Amino acid sequence: MRNKPELTFDTIKRMEDMTWLTHAQIFDDLLIVAQKETACYVWKTSAGLVVIDGIWPDERVYHEILAAVQDAGWENEQITKFVMTHGHIDHVGCGKWLKTSHPVKAYLSKADDALRLSAPHEEGRSDCWKEFDIDCHIKDGDVINCGDKAISVIATPGHTAGCMSFILPVHENGNEHTACLFGGATAPWGDENGKEMQKNSAVKFMKAAAAHHCDVALTNHTAFDAGLERIAYSRARLSYLPNVYVLGEDGVQKFCEVYLAVAE
């Protein structure tokens, strides 16, 4: 078995393909929405629904998020927050539609807000991912309060200068688990200083996950966790079958070693 996913320029091209999207409910209070390579999440709290990352700037992504919410029976819940791990196009994604259609407050680090806004136009790509404001610039150690729950913010620079990772509670049949999401899966290609920073951030993240007793590992790129297969399983899962997102504390630490491996 390989100890890390194969990442190529074809992987990046597949990130732009919005002709196929899927979703599943993976916890009582957490949905996943994905295309072939990139994923985002919808988290239910007493302060409304929180969208974590936004895939690509394509209205079809926004409608898939709404479809996931509808299928979960959450259609009467308001989307109130949009929280981004970093400022790349495939994570800021459909923020424009979230901001214009819902009373959404957007969260992103200051450095990555600047990165987003300064990104040059690319032929064939919409610039609408730059066409909304960030309401709160997040930083290391912040806590995003969401009513009965909260997101702990950990700065993990490397993939981008302002990349952030998150720790949050989720529930399975009413039992609480703690999930962690590493914000930037890879080091910047061809950047040796970025590689070292990425490795340091992966170690920092693993320590934070251990301190919070995280037993669930989430990813925003499906290549890292057999993500499409986990989603398909979750869609077909019967009540007596295990939740494949619950890895246990040791399993989360083992899983996170992939971020060190891809930074080499």
Backbone as CSV, one residue per row, in Angstrom:
resi,resn,N_x,N_y,N_z,CA_x,CA_y,CA_z,C_x,C_y,C_z
1,MET,0.838,-1.197,0.000,0.000,0.000,0.000,0.875,1.250,0.000
2,ARG,0.422,2.275,-0.720,1.145,3.541,-0.740,0.956,4.286,0.576
3,ASN,1.944,5.106,0.944,1.828,5.879,2.188,1.419,7.326,1.939
4,LYS,1.123,7.648,0.663,0.636,8.987,0.345,-0.072,8.941,-0.998
5,PRO,-0.997,9.868,-1.229,-1.718,9.879,-2.508,-0.839,10.356,-3.645
6,GLU,-1.207,9.977,-4.857,-0.515,10.461,-6.046,-1.146,11.781,-6.460
7,LEU,-0.338,12.832,-6.489,-0.828,14.169,-6.821,-0.099,14.670,-8.055
8,THR,-0.842,14.970,-9.120,-0.270,15.395,-10.390,-1.014,16.635,-10.889
9,PHE,-0.573,17.158,-12.024,-1.293,18.280,-12.626,-2.687,17.851,-13.084
10,ASP,-2.856,16.557,-13.406,-4.193,16.057,-13.739,-5.120,16.155,-12.529
11,THR,-4.554,15.972,-11.326,-5.343,16.138,-10.104,-5.892,17.554,-10.028
12,ILE,-5.048,18.515,-10.326,-5.465,19.913,-10.279,-6.547,20.190,-11.317
13,LYS,-6.401,19.634,-12.516,-7.414,19.848,-13.555,-8.764,19.260,-13.130
14,ARG,-8.730,18.117,-12.443,-9.991,17.512,-11.996,-10.687,18.376,-10.945
15,MET,-9.926,19.222,-10.262,-10.527,20.130,-9.276,-11.460,21.147,-9.936
16,GLU,-11.320,21.341,-11.226,-12.123,22.330,-11.941,-13.390,21.729,-12.547
17,ASP,-13.557,20.428,-12.445,-14.676,19.745,-13.089,-15.872,19.679,-12.136
18,MET,-16.894,20.474,-12.422,-18.086,20.513,-11.573,-19.269,19.778,-12.203
19,THR,-18.971,18.880,-13.169,-20.052,18.127,-13.808,-20.552,16.985,-12.936
20,TRP,-19.803,16.647,-11.906,-20.204,15.565,-10.997,-19.960,16.024,-9.561
21,LEU,-21.010,15.968,-8.761,-20.945,16.351,-7.350,-21.716,15.328,-6.534
22,THR,-21.345,15.183,-5.284,-22.023,14.235,-4.407,-22.052,14.787,-2.995
23,HIS,-22.850,14.162,-2.137,-22.907,14.593,-0.734,-23.409,13.442,0.132
24,ALA,-23.181,13.569,1.425,-23.656,12.569,2.384,-23.713,13.192,3.765
25,GLN,-24.585,12.638,4.606,-24.562,12.987,6.020,-23.634,12.000,6.705
26,ILE,-22.594,12.518,7.360,-21.592,11.630,7.954,-21.629,11.630,9.482
27,PHE,-22.290,12.615,10.075,-22.568,12.640,11.507,-23.961,13.229,11.697
28,ASP,-24.465,13.142,12.910,-25.775,13.740,13.190,-25.817,15.195,12.753
29,ASP,-24.692,15.892,12.915,-24.634,17.335,12.703,-23.592,17.750,11.673
30,LEU,-23.201,16.836,10.772,-22.185,17.184,9.771,-22.481,16.507,8.434
31,LEU,-22.482,17.334,7.383,-22.622,16.864,6.009,-21.321,17.107,5.268
32,ILE,-21.045,16.259,4.293,-19.918,16.490,3.385,-20.467,16.654,1.978
33,VAL,-19.895,17.608,1.236,-20.217,17.847,-0.170,-18.890,17.783,-0.923
34,ALA,-18.880,17.105,-2.072,-17.611,16.946,-2.782,-17.812,16.875,-4.280
35,GLN,-16.753,17.267,-4.997,-16.608,16.905,-6.399,-15.487,15.883,-6.470
36,LYS,-14.864,15.683,-7.600,-13.927,14.569,-7.740,-12.719,14.682,-6.821
37,GLU,-12.284,15.905,-6.510,-11.037,16.075,-5.769,-11.153,16.919,-4.508
38,THR,-12.192,17.712,-4.390,-12.262,18.704,-3.322,-13.572,18.566,-2.560
39,ALA,-13.504,18.788,-1.248,-14.681,18.625,-0.395,-14.884,19.843,0.497
40,CYS,-16.130,20.029,0.913,-16.468,21.014,1.925,-17.468,20.386,2.884
41,TYR,-17.830,21.110,3.937,-18.678,20.559,4.992,-19.769,21.548,5.375
42,VAL,-20.884,21.006,5.860,-21.954,21.806,6.441,-22.186,21.273,7.842
43,TRP,-22.060,22.147,8.831,-22.083,21.780,10.250,-23.287,22.434,10.905
44,LYS,-24.098,21.648,11.558,-25.313,22.164,12.187,-25.031,22.580,13.622
45,THR,-25.383,23.832,13.950,-25.205,24.353,15.308,-26.480,25.085,15.716
46,SER,-26.555,25.450,16.991,-27.733,26.195,17.454,-27.768,27.616,16.904
47,ALA,-26.636,28.073,16.343,-26.569,29.411,15.745,-26.706,29.357,14.228
48,GLY,-27.151,28.236,13.710,-27.340,28.091,12.277,-26.337,27.136,11.657
49,LEU,-26.406,27.021,10.335,-25.519,26.129,9.596,-24.223,26.851,9.250
50,VAL,-23.123,26.129,9.422,-21.792,26.661,9.133,-21.227,25.885,7.950
51,VAL,-20.910,26.581,6.865,-20.259,25.951,5.717,-18.754,26.125,5.881
52,ILE,-18.038,25.026,5.822,-16.580,25.036,5.987,-15.952,24.713,4.640
53,ASP,-15.297,25.705,4.051,-14.745,25.693,2.696,-15.880,25.686,1.670
54,GLY,-15.528,26.031,0.409,-16.569,26.252,-0.586,-16.305,25.685,-1.960
55,ILE,-15.344,24.759,-2.066,-14.982,24.104,-3.327,-14.719,25.173,-4.406
56,TRP,-15.376,25.115,-5.547,-15.022,25.931,-6.721,-16.045,27.054,-6.918
57,PRO,-15.651,28.179,-7.534,-16.619,29.248,-7.801,-17.548,28.884,-8.954
58,ASP,-18.500,28.059,-8.635,-19.459,27.561,-9.622,-20.796,27.403,-8.904
59,GLU,-21.849,27.938,-9.483,-23.143,27.912,-8.809,-23.644,26.496,-8.558
60,ARG,-23.159,25.529,-9.335,-23.563,24.138,-9.127,-23.108,23.623,-7.768
61,VAL,-21.973,24.110,-7.276,-21.516,23.733,-5.936,-22.496,24.237,-4.885
62,TYR,-22.888,25.495,-5.023,-23.853,26.086,-4.092,-25.146,25.275,-4.075
63,HIS,-25.631,24.879,-5.234,-26.878,24.113,-5.285,-26.702,22.709,-4.705
64,GLU,-25.504,22.143,-4.823,-25.250,20.833,-4.196,-25.257,20.955,-2.677
65,ILE,-24.725,22.060,-2.165,-24.791,22.308,-0.719,-26.242,22.387,-0.268
66,LEU,-27.061,23.119,-1.025,-28.483,23.218,-0.680,-29.170,21.859,-0.768
67,ALA,-28.792,21.044,-1.740,-29.370,19.706,-1.874,-28.997,18.837,-0.683
68,ALA,-27.759,18.949,-0.224,-27.321,18.190,0.950,-28.121,18.602,2.179
69,VAL,-28.307,19.908,2.343,-29.090,20.431,3.468,-30.529,19.915,3.399
70,GLN,-31.102,19.914,2.212,-32.478,19.436,2.011,-32.578,17.951,2.361
71,ASP,-31.636,17.159,1.873,-31.678,15.718,2.125,-31.538,15.388,3.605
72,ALA,-30.816,16.245,4.337,-30.641,16.031,5.779,-31.863,16.470,6.574
73,GLY,-32.816,17.131,5.912,-33.984,17.654,6.615,-33.697,18.931,7.367
74,TRP,-32.658,19.659,6.918,-32.254,20.887,7.602,-32.700,22.133,6.846
75,GLU,-33.641,22.005,5.936,-33.983,23.126,5.071,-34.541,24.330,5.818
76,ASN,-35.009,24.118,7.033,-35.515,25.254,7.821,-34.418,25.945,8.624
77,GLU,-33.202,25.417,8.548,-32.058,26.019,9.233,-31.419,27.077,8.333
78,GLN,-31.026,28.187,8.907,-30.393,29.265,8.152,-28.884,29.045,8.072
79,ILE,-28.302,29.271,6.893,-26.839,29.282,6.765,-26.343,30.623,7.274
80,THR,-25.493,30.598,8.305,-25.092,31.847,8.960,-23.586,32.124,8.920
81,LYS,-22.774,31.100,8.648,-21.327,31.310,8.635,-20.692,30.549,7.476
82,PHE,-19.654,31.145,6.914,-18.828,30.513,5.894,-17.376,30.654,6.346
83,VAL,-16.773,29.536,6.726,-15.441,29.523,7.318,-14.480,28.835,6.345
84,MET,-13.421,29.530,5.962,-12.488,29.007,4.955,-11.138,28.667,5.579
85,THR,-10.587,27.534,5.164,-9.264,27.136,5.640,-8.167,28.014,5.042
86,HIS,-8.320,28.360,3.762,-7.319,29.215,3.113,-7.906,29.852,1.868
87,GLY,-7.110,30.701,1.223,-7.634,31.583,0.205,-7.493,31.134,-1.226
88,HIS,-7.274,29.847,-1.473,-7.201,29.368,-2.846,-8.604,29.236,-3.452
89,ILE,-8.653,29.319,-4.765,-9.907,29.323,-5.494,-10.780,28.105,-5.193
90,ASP,-10.150,26.929,-4.959,-10.913,25.697,-4.757,-11.378,25.524,-3.312
91,HIS,-11.208,26.552,-2.489,-11.713,26.502,-1.107,-12.585,27.718,-0.785
92,VAL,-12.256,28.854,-1.389,-13.126,30.030,-1.277,-14.402,29.806,-2.087
93,GLY,-14.229,29.233,-3.273,-15.296,28.686,-4.071,-16.578,29.479,-4.191
94,CYS,-17.664,28.900,-3.681,-19.011,29.439,-3.921,-19.418,30.467,-2.874
95,GLY,-18.472,31.122,-2.245,-18.781,32.109,-1.211,-19.697,33.224,-1.673
96,LYS,-19.592,33.610,-2.934,-20.433,34.696,-3.445,-21.917,34.358,-3.275
97,TRP,-22.304,33.140,-3.626,-23.708,32.746,-3.539,-24.150,32.596,-2.083
98,LEU,-23.253,32.111,-1.242,-23.579,32.010,0.180,-23.818,33.396,0.776
99,LYS,-22.967,34.347,0.404,-23.066,35.695,0.967,-24.264,36.477,0.435
100,THR,-24.599,36.280,-0.836,-25.686,37.062,-1.417,-27.061,36.458,-1.138
101,SER,-27.111,35.170,-0.818,-28.407,34.497,-0.647,-28.772,34.214,0.799
102,HIS,-27.827,34.418,1.725,-28.056,34.076,3.132,-27.394,35.135,4.020
103,PRO,-27.843,35.259,5.268,-27.207,36.218,6.193,-25.903,35.661,6.754
104,VAL,-24.937,35.499,5.860,-23.703,34.779,6.171,-22.585,35.738,6.564
105,LYS,-21.858,35.378,7.623,-20.616,36.054,7.991,-19.466,35.173,7.514
106,ALA,-18.507,35.761,6.796,-17.405,35.009,6.206,-16.131,35.174,7.028
107,TYR,-15.394,34.071,7.186,-14.180,34.016,8.006,-13.012,33.487,7.169
108,LEU,-11.900,34.206,7.191,-10.677,33.825,6.485,-9.526,34.601,7.109
109,SER,-8.317,34.062,7.059,-7.184,34.806,7.600,-6.901,36.052,6.763
110,LYS,-6.297,37.042,7.394,-5.978,38.304,6.702,-5.002,38.064,5.557
111,ALA,-3.988,37.229,5.803,-2.992,36.973,4.758,-3.622,36.305,3.549
112,ASP,-4.542,35.391,3.785,-5.136,34.675,2.660,-6.275,35.447,2.005
113,ASP,-6.850,36.395,2.728,-7.775,37.318,2.078,-7.006,38.147,1.053
114,ALA,-5.830,38.615,1.448,-4.983,39.375,0.519,-4.541,38.501,-0.659
115,LEU,-4.211,37.239,-0.377,-3.826,36.298,-1.434,-4.967,36.124,-2.434
116,ARG,-6.159,35.937,-1.920,-7.352,35.773,-2.767,-7.553,36.982,-3.671
117,LEU,-7.527,38.162,-3.084,-7.843,39.374,-3.833,-6.759,39.737,-4.844
118,SER,-5.536,39.300,-4.592,-4.427,39.639,-5.491,-4.204,38.602,-6.585
119,ALA,-4.938,37.510,-6.541,-4.755,36.455,-7.545,-5.097,37.001,-8.935
120,PRO,-4.229,36.797,-9.908,-4.498,37.317,-11.258,-5.645,36.556,-11.926
121,HIS,-6.312,37.232,-12.834,-7.378,36.573,-13.596,-6.781,35.480,-14.470
122,GLU,-7.455,34.330,-14.524,-7.041,33.242,-15.400,-8.133,32.988,-16.431
123,GLU,-7.722,32.868,-17.677,-8.669,32.676,-18.764,-9.535,31.440,-18.512
124,GLY,-10.834,31.624,-18.666,-11.763,30.516,-18.489,-12.226,30.314,-17.070
125,ARG,-11.701,31.096,-16.132,-12.100,30.975,-14.725,-12.849,32.232,-14.282
126,SER,-13.915,32.023,-13.541,-14.670,33.148,-12.994,-13.890,33.816,-11.866
127,ASP,-14.012,35.121,-11.757,-13.402,35.864,-10.660,-14.385,36.119,-9.520
128,CYS,-15.537,35.459,-9.545,-16.556,35.747,-8.542,-16.126,35.329,-7.138
129,TRP,-15.082,34.508,-7.029,-14.591,34.114,-5.706,-13.890,35.270,-4.986
130,LYS,-13.638,36.349,-5.722,-13.058,37.555,-5.121,-14.117,38.628,-4.867
131,GLU,-15.367,38.343,-5.232,-16.403,39.372,-5.257,-17.306,39.352,-4.027
132,PHE,-16.724,39.055,-2.884,-17.462,39.183,-1.624,-16.475,39.547,-0.522
133,ASP,-16.986,40.155,0.527,-16.141,40.630,1.617,-15.982,39.573,2.706
134,ILE,-14.833,39.626,3.359,-14.592,38.810,4.552,-14.983,39.649,5.770
135,ASP,-15.799,39.097,6.628,-16.290,39.826,7.800,-15.359,39.717,8.994
136,CYS,-14.618,38.611,9.077,-13.749,38.390,10.238,-12.462,37.719,9.793
137,HIS,-11.341,38.374,10.047,-10.042,37.777,9.754,-9.615,36.924,10.948
138,ILE,-9.498,35.630,10.724,-9.178,34.705,11.819,-7.670,34.519,11.942
139,LYS,-7.254,34.147,13.157,-5.838,33.953,13.439,-5.662,32.805,14.423
140,ASP,-4.416,32.425,14.632,-4.086,31.309,15.520,-4.676,31.520,16.914
141,GLY,-5.331,30.492,17.420,-5.879,30.548,18.768,-7.281,31.102,18.858
142,ASP,-7.815,31.589,17.746,-9.187,32.090,17.767,-10.177,30.962,18.038
143,VAL,-11.307,31.324,18.584,-12.428,30.407,18.758,-13.632,31.045,18.067
144,ILE,-14.196,30.341,17.102,-15.374,30.834,16.393,-16.600,30.269,17.092
145,ASN,-17.298,31.131,17.811,-18.460,30.681,18.566,-19.653,30.475,17.641
146,CYS,-20.294,29.339,17.803,-21.424,28.964,16.954,-22.571,28.466,17.834
147,GLY,-22.953,29.283,18.791,-24.037,28.893,19.681,-23.603,27.815,20.650
148,ASP,-24.147,26.610,20.487,-23.843,25.511,21.401,-22.511,24.837,21.099
149,LYS,-21.818,25.270,20.048,-20.558,24.648,19.640,-19.568,25.733,19.250
150,ALA,-18.329,25.329,19.020,-17.305,26.295,18.618,-16.236,25.596,17.787
151,ILE,-15.594,26.383,16.940,-14.456,25.913,16.153,-13.185,26.501,16.745
152,SER,-12.220,25.646,17.052,-10.893,26.099,17.475,-10.019,26.262,16.237
153,VAL,-9.348,27.409,16.135,-8.558,27.762,14.956,-7.075,27.587,15.259
154,ILE,-6.380,26.905,14.354,-4.939,26.672,14.497,-4.251,27.164,13.232
155,ALA,-3.317,28.076,13.356,-2.567,28.541,12.191,-1.602,27.447,11.742
156,THR,-1.706,27.064,10.473,-0.827,26.026,9.920,-0.272,26.508,8.568
157,PRO,0.593,27.516,8.609,1.139,28.058,7.354,2.037,27.055,6.644
158,GLY,2.149,27.247,5.349,2.954,26.375,4.503,2.292,26.274,3.146
159,HIS,1.149,25.626,3.105,0.359,25.555,1.862,0.078,26.970,1.362
160,THR,-0.332,27.825,2.272,-0.380,29.277,2.064,0.114,29.930,3.350
161,ALA,0.423,31.212,3.269,0.949,31.911,4.450,-0.080,32.010,5.568
162,GLY,-1.352,32.088,5.188,-2.403,32.265,6.187,-3.309,31.067,6.345
163,CYS,-2.808,29.900,6.001,-3.631,28.687,6.080,-4.014,28.388,7.535
164,MET,-5.270,28.025,7.745,-5.779,27.699,9.075,-6.363,26.289,9.090
165,SER,-6.251,25.632,10.225,-6.849,24.322,10.441,-7.851,24.425,11.584
166,PHE,-8.768,23.468,11.638,-9.889,23.585,12.571,-10.103,22.310,13.378
167,ILE,-10.572,22.510,14.601,-11.009,21.415,15.470,-12.427,21.743,15.928
168,LEU,-13.323,20.761,15.836,-14.731,21.012,16.149,-15.410,19.735,16.624
169,PRO,-16.434,19.873,17.470,-17.166,18.698,17.936,-18.208,18.247,16.916
170,VAL,-18.369,16.935,16.812,-19.436,16.350,15.982,-20.094,15.242,16.800
171,HIS,-21.255,14.791,16.343,-22.020,13.827,17.134,-22.508,12.670,16.282
172,GLU,-22.439,11.486,16.865,-22.910,10.253,16.238,-23.882,9.584,17.197
173,ASN,-25.149,9.525,16.801,-26.191,8.975,17.684,-26.168,9.656,19.057
174,GLY,-25.913,10.948,19.038,-25.915,11.727,20.269,-24.615,11.712,21.033
175,ASN,-23.669,10.854,20.656,-22.380,10.777,21.341,-21.381,11.725,20.685
176,GLU,-20.659,12.475,21.529,-19.742,13.485,20.988,-18.407,12.895,20.578
177,HIS,-17.925,13.343,19.444,-16.585,13.061,18.954,-15.922,14.400,18.645
178,THR,-14.616,14.383,18.484,-13.902,15.620,18.160,-13.188,15.429,16.825
179,ALA,-13.522,16.299,15.884,-12.980,16.213,14.530,-11.904,17.259,14.303
180,CYS,-10.936,16.907,13.476,-9.900,17.863,13.086,-9.816,17.908,11.572
181,LEU,-9.576,19.102,11.041,-9.460,19.333,9.606,-8.182,20.111,9.341
182,PHE,-7.226,19.472,8.670,-5.975,20.138,8.308,-6.239,20.978,7.063
183,GLY,-5.954,22.271,7.153,-6.426,23.204,6.141,-5.762,23.118,4.787
184,GLY,-4.452,22.898,4.745,-3.731,22.889,3.476,-2.958,21.604,3.312
185,ALA,-3.426,20.727,2.437,-2.929,19.356,2.414,-1.484,19.221,1.959
186,THR,-1.017,20.104,1.090,0.319,19.951,0.513,1.163,21.200,0.712
187,ALA,2.467,21.008,0.661,3.385,22.151,0.633,3.328,22.797,-0.745
188,PRO,3.634,24.103,-0.839,3.670,24.735,-2.173,4.728,24.057,-3.044
189,TRP,4.358,23.711,-4.251,5.237,22.954,-5.132,6.483,23.767,-5.478
190,GLY,7.656,23.118,-5.341,8.908,23.748,-5.719,9.429,24.778,-4.743
191,ASP,8.880,24.808,-3.518,9.270,25.813,-2.528,9.841,25.094,-1.307
192,GLU,11.168,25.066,-1.200,11.808,24.324,-0.110,11.481,24.930,1.252
193,ASN,11.455,26.265,1.343,11.095,26.900,2.613,9.650,26.578,2.974
194,GLY,8.804,26.561,1.955,7.407,26.205,2.187,7.248,24.778,2.661
195,LYS,8.082,23.883,2.151,8.036,22.484,2.590,8.363,22.365,4.077
196,GLU,9.396,23.079,4.505,9.792,23.017,5.913,8.701,23.604,6.797
197,MET,8.113,24.699,6.367,7.027,25.320,7.110,5.818,24.370,7.185
198,GLN,5.550,23.693,6.065,4.427,22.754,6.029,4.646,21.599,7.011
199,LYS,5.853,21.069,7.054,6.140,19.976,7.986,5.983,20.442,9.428
200,ASN,6.482,21.632,9.732,6.330,22.161,11.091,4.854,22.340,11.446
201,SER,4.064,22.781,10.479,2.642,22.971,10.728,1.929,21.641,10.925
202,ALA,2.349,20.618,10.176,1.742,19.293,10.348,2.015,18.757,11.746
203,VAL,3.234,18.952,12.216,3.574,18.510,13.583,2.746,19.286,14.605
204,LYS,2.639,20.587,14.426,1.831,21.425,15.323,0.376,20.956,15.337
205,PHE,-0.161,20.669,14.159,-1.544,20.219,14.041,-1.749,18.889,14.757
206,MET,-0.811,17.969,14.581,-0.923,16.659,15.231,-0.902,16.798,16.750
207,LYS,-0.086,17.705,17.252,-0.041,17.937,18.699,-1.362,18.526,19.190
208,ALA,-1.921,19.449,18.415,-3.210,20.036,18.800,-4.311,18.992,18.764
209,ALA,-4.294,18.126,17.751,-5.292,17.067,17.657,-5.194,16.120,18.847
210,ALA,-3.975,15.817,19.261,-3.786,14.946,20.426,-4.280,15.631,21.697
211,ALA,-3.970,16.914,21.842,-4.389,17.652,23.043,-5.902,17.755,23.147
212,HIS,-6.586,17.811,22.008,-8.048,17.902,21.983,-8.707,16.529,21.925
213,HIS,-7.899,15.465,21.940,-8.413,14.086,21.889,-9.251,13.854,20.634
214,CYS,-8.766,14.351,19.505,-9.494,14.178,18.251,-9.521,12.701,17.855
215,ASP,-10.692,12.236,17.516,-10.856,10.855,17.065,-11.481,10.770,15.674
216,VAL,-11.659,11.922,15.031,-12.207,11.999,13.680,-11.285,12.877,12.837
217,ALA,-10.877,12.374,11.673,-10.040,13.152,10.755,-10.847,13.484,9.514
218,LEU,-10.975,14.781,9.231,-11.641,15.259,8.025,-10.583,15.795,7.062
219,THR,-10.896,15.770,5.783,-9.992,16.362,4.790,-10.799,17.211,3.812
220,ASN,-10.123,18.143,3.163,-10.792,18.923,2.121,-10.342,18.528,0.719
221,HIS,-9.563,17.445,0.621,-9.211,16.863,-0.675,-9.388,15.351,-0.606
222,THR,-10.190,14.821,-1.509,-10.623,13.420,-1.422,-9.509,12.410,-1.648
223,ALA,-8.409,12.819,-2.287,-7.304,11.895,-2.534,-6.642,11.437,-1.242
224,PHE,-6.807,12.207,-0.176,-6.080,11.925,1.063,-6.761,10.894,1.957
225,ASP,-8.030,10.660,1.758,-8.743,9.773,2.696,-9.671,8.798,1.989
226,ALA,-9.358,8.464,0.710,-10.307,7.666,-0.077,-11.689,8.306,0.060
227,GLY,-11.703,9.625,-0.120,-12.875,10.416,0.227,-14.129,10.046,-0.530
228,LEU,-14.024,9.788,-1.829,-15.222,9.451,-2.593,-15.774,8.100,-2.157
229,GLU,-14.873,7.190,-1.814,-15.313,5.884,-1.320,-15.962,6.007,0.057
230,ARG,-15.417,6.878,0.897,-16.026,7.075,2.229,-17.411,7.718,2.104
231,ILE,-17.554,8.627,1.143,-18.860,9.242,0.926,-19.859,8.205,0.415
232,ALA,-19.443,7.393,-0.559,-20.337,6.363,-1.099,-20.773,5.395,0.001
233,TYR,-19.831,5.007,0.845,-20.165,4.129,1.977,-21.178,4.801,2.895
234,SER,-20.949,6.081,3.202,-21.839,6.803,4.116,-23.248,6.934,3.535
235,ARG,-23.350,7.093,2.220,-24.666,7.184,1.589,-25.422,5.857,1.672
236,ALA,-24.667,4.743,1.629,-25.299,3.420,1.642,-25.345,2.792,3.040
237,ARG,-24.713,3.425,3.989,-24.520,2.840,5.323,-25.845,2.503,6.004
238,LEU,-25.886,1.341,6.605,-27.018,0.912,7.419,-26.737,1.234,8.882
239,SER,-27.774,1.328,9.682,-27.652,1.845,11.049,-26.689,1.048,11.919
240,TYR,-26.523,-0.242,11.627,-25.685,-1.091,12.472,-24.224,-1.137,12.006
241,LEU,-23.914,-0.429,10.918,-22.546,-0.416,10.404,-21.750,0.722,11.027
242,PRO,-20.423,0.559,11.139,-19.608,1.598,11.787,-19.473,2.854,10.943
243,ASN,-19.175,3.952,11.613,-18.891,5.217,10.953,-17.411,5.224,10.560
244,VAL,-17.127,5.262,9.260,-15.741,5.155,8.801,-14.937,6.428,9.030
245,TYR,-15.588,7.489,9.482,-14.862,8.714,9.802,-14.305,8.704,11.222
246,VAL,-14.791,7.800,12.051,-14.304,7.689,13.428,-13.105,6.754,13.429
247,LEU,-11.925,7.321,13.635,-10.670,6.561,13.564,-10.086,6.240,14.927
248,GLY,-10.567,6.899,15.977,-9.928,6.789,17.288,-8.752,7.746,17.369
249,GLU,-8.313,8.040,18.574,-7.233,9.022,18.741,-5.940,8.559,18.087
250,ASP,-5.581,7.294,18.259,-4.365,6.782,17.633,-4.503,6.772,16.117
251,GLY,-5.702,6.445,15.640,-5.932,6.424,14.204,-5.804,7.798,13.574
252,VAL,-6.258,8.829,14.271,-6.115,10.194,13.767,-4.639,10.566,13.654
253,GLN,-3.856,10.228,14.668,-2.425,10.528,14.616,-1.753,9.800,13.452
254,LYS,-2.122,8.542,13.262,-1.561,7.778,12.149,-1.967,8.392,10.820
255,PHE,-3.240,8.773,10.709,-3.727,9.383,9.477,-2.951,10.661,9.150
256,CYS,-2.717,11.481,10.143,-2.075,12.787,9.911,-0.634,12.678,9.471
257,GLU,-0.042,11.497,9.598,1.318,11.301,9.105,1.409,11.517,7.591
258,VAL,0.258,11.395,6.889,0.277,11.604,5.443,0.711,13.032,5.111
259,TYR,0.399,13.993,5.975,0.764,15.379,5.688,2.271,15.591,5.802
260,LEU,2.930,14.807,6.633,4.377,14.829,6.685,4.961,14.158,5.457
261,ALA,4.342,13.045,5.037,4.849,12.303,3.895,4.785,13.121,2.613
262,VAL,3.679,13.838,2.387,3.559,14.598,1.136,4.400,15.866,1.148
263,ALA,4.861,16.283,2.322,5.717,17.480,2.413,7.188,17.163,2.145
264,GLU,7.514,15.893,2.074,8.916,15.513,1.825,9.340,15.853,0.388
